[in-house]
C-alpha positions as a printed NumPy array, in Angstrom:
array([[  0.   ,   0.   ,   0.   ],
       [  1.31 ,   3.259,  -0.997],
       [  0.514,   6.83 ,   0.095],
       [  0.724,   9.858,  -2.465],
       [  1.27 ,  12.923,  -0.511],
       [  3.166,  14.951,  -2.608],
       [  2.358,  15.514,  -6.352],
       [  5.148,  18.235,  -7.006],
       [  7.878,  15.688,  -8.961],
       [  5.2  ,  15.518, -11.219],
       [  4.914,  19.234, -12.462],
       [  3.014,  20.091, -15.419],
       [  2.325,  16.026, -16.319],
       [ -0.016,  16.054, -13.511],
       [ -1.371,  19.286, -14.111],
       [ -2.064,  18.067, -17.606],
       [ -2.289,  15.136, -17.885],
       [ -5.24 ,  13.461, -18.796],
       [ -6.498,  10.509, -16.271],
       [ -8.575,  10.533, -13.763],
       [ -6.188,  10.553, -10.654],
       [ -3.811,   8.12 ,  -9.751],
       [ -5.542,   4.69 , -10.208],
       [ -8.699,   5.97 , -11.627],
       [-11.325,   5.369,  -8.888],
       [-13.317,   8.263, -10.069],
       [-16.717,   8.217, -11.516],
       [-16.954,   7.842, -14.973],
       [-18.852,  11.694, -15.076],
       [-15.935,  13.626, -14.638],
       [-13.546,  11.024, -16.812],
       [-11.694,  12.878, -19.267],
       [-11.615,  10.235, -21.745],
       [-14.989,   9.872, -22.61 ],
       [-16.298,   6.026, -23.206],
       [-13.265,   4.382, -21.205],
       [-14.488,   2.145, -18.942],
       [-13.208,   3.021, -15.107],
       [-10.608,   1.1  , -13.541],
       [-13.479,  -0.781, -11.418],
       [-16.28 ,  -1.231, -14.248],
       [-13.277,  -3.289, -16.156],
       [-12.069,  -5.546, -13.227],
       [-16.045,  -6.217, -13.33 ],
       [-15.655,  -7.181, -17.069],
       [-12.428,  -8.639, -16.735],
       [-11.712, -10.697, -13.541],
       [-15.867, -10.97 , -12.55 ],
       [-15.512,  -8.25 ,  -9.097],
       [-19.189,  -8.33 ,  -8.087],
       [-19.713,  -5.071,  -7.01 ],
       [-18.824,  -1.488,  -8.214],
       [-17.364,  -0.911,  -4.812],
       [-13.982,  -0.54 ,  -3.227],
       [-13.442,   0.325,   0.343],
       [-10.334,   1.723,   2.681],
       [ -9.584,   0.859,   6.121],
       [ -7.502,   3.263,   7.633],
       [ -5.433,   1.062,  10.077],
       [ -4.283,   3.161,  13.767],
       [ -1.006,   2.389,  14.014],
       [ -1.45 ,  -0.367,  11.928],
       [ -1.499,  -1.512,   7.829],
       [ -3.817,   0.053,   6.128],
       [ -6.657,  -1.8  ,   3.261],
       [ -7.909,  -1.293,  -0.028],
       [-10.24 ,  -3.759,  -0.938],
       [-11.836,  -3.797,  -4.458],
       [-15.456,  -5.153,  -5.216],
       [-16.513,  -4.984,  -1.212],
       [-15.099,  -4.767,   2.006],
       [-13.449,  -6.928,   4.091],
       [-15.389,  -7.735,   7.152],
       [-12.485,  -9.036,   9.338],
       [-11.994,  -5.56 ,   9.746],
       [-14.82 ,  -4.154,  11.199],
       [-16.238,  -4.227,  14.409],
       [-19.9  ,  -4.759,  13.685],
       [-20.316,  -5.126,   9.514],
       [-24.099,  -5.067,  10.514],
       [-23.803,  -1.096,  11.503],
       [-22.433,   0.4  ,   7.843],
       [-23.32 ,   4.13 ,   7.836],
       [-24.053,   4.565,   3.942],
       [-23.676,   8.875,   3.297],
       [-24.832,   9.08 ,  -0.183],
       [-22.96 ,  11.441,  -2.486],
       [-23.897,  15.029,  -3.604],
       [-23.712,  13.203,  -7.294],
       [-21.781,  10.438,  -8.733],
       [-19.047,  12.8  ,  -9.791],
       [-16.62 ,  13.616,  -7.306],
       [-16.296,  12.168,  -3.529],
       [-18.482,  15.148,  -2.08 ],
       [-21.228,  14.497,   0.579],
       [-22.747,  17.058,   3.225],
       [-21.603,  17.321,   6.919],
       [-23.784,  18.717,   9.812],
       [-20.222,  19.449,  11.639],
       [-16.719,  18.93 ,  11.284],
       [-14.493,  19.237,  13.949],
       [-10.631,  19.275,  14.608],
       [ -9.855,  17.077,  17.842],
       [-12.652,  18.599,  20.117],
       [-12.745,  22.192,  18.579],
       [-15.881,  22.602,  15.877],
       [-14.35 ,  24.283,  12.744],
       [-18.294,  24.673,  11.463],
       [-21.576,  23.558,  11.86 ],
       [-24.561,  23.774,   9.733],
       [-24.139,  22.185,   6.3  ],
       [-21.128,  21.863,   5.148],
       [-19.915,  20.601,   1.266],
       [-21.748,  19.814,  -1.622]])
């Protein structure tokens, strides 16, 4: 697992470039090659992933996850007790908060995103 946290070696090829980030989990509404399947739909095609889903767990001082077509139960405490947020639109990751907070200081409340 690999973390990208600095685009700047890339210059103007990222800038430019035309894919839709890094491994291409994007929705195929913002793609900028229009008609090319996402990385997802053609693991579906190709190697028969069920579901148009992948899913990170963000380990705490421990390995992180990406699983593709699902998520891996193992790691959760109770896979009965998903909190589904559904998106502004399937375009990019956006969804609206009531509140975000830093640590125990509220930055906002009130609707926040999308």
């Amino acid at each position: 697992f690999a973390q990208v946290d600095s685009t700047d070696g890339l210059g103007a090829v990222y800038e430019h470039a035309k894919f839709d980030g890094i491994l291409g989990l994007a929705f195929p509404a913002i793609s900028r090659a229009t008609g090319v399947k996402t990385f997802i739909a053609n693991l579906q095609d190709q190697a028969g992933v069920d579901r148009a889903m992948f899913a990170f767990y963000l380990g705490d001082e421990a390995d992180g996850e990406l699983a593709i077509g699902g998520y891996n139960e193992d790691r959760m405490q109770n896979p009965n007790e998903i909190n589904w947020i559904p998106l502004v639109k399937p375009a990019y990751w956006l969804i609206v908060m009531d509140q975000v907070k830093f640590g125990d200081a509220v930055i906002t409340t009130g609707q926040t995103g999308g």
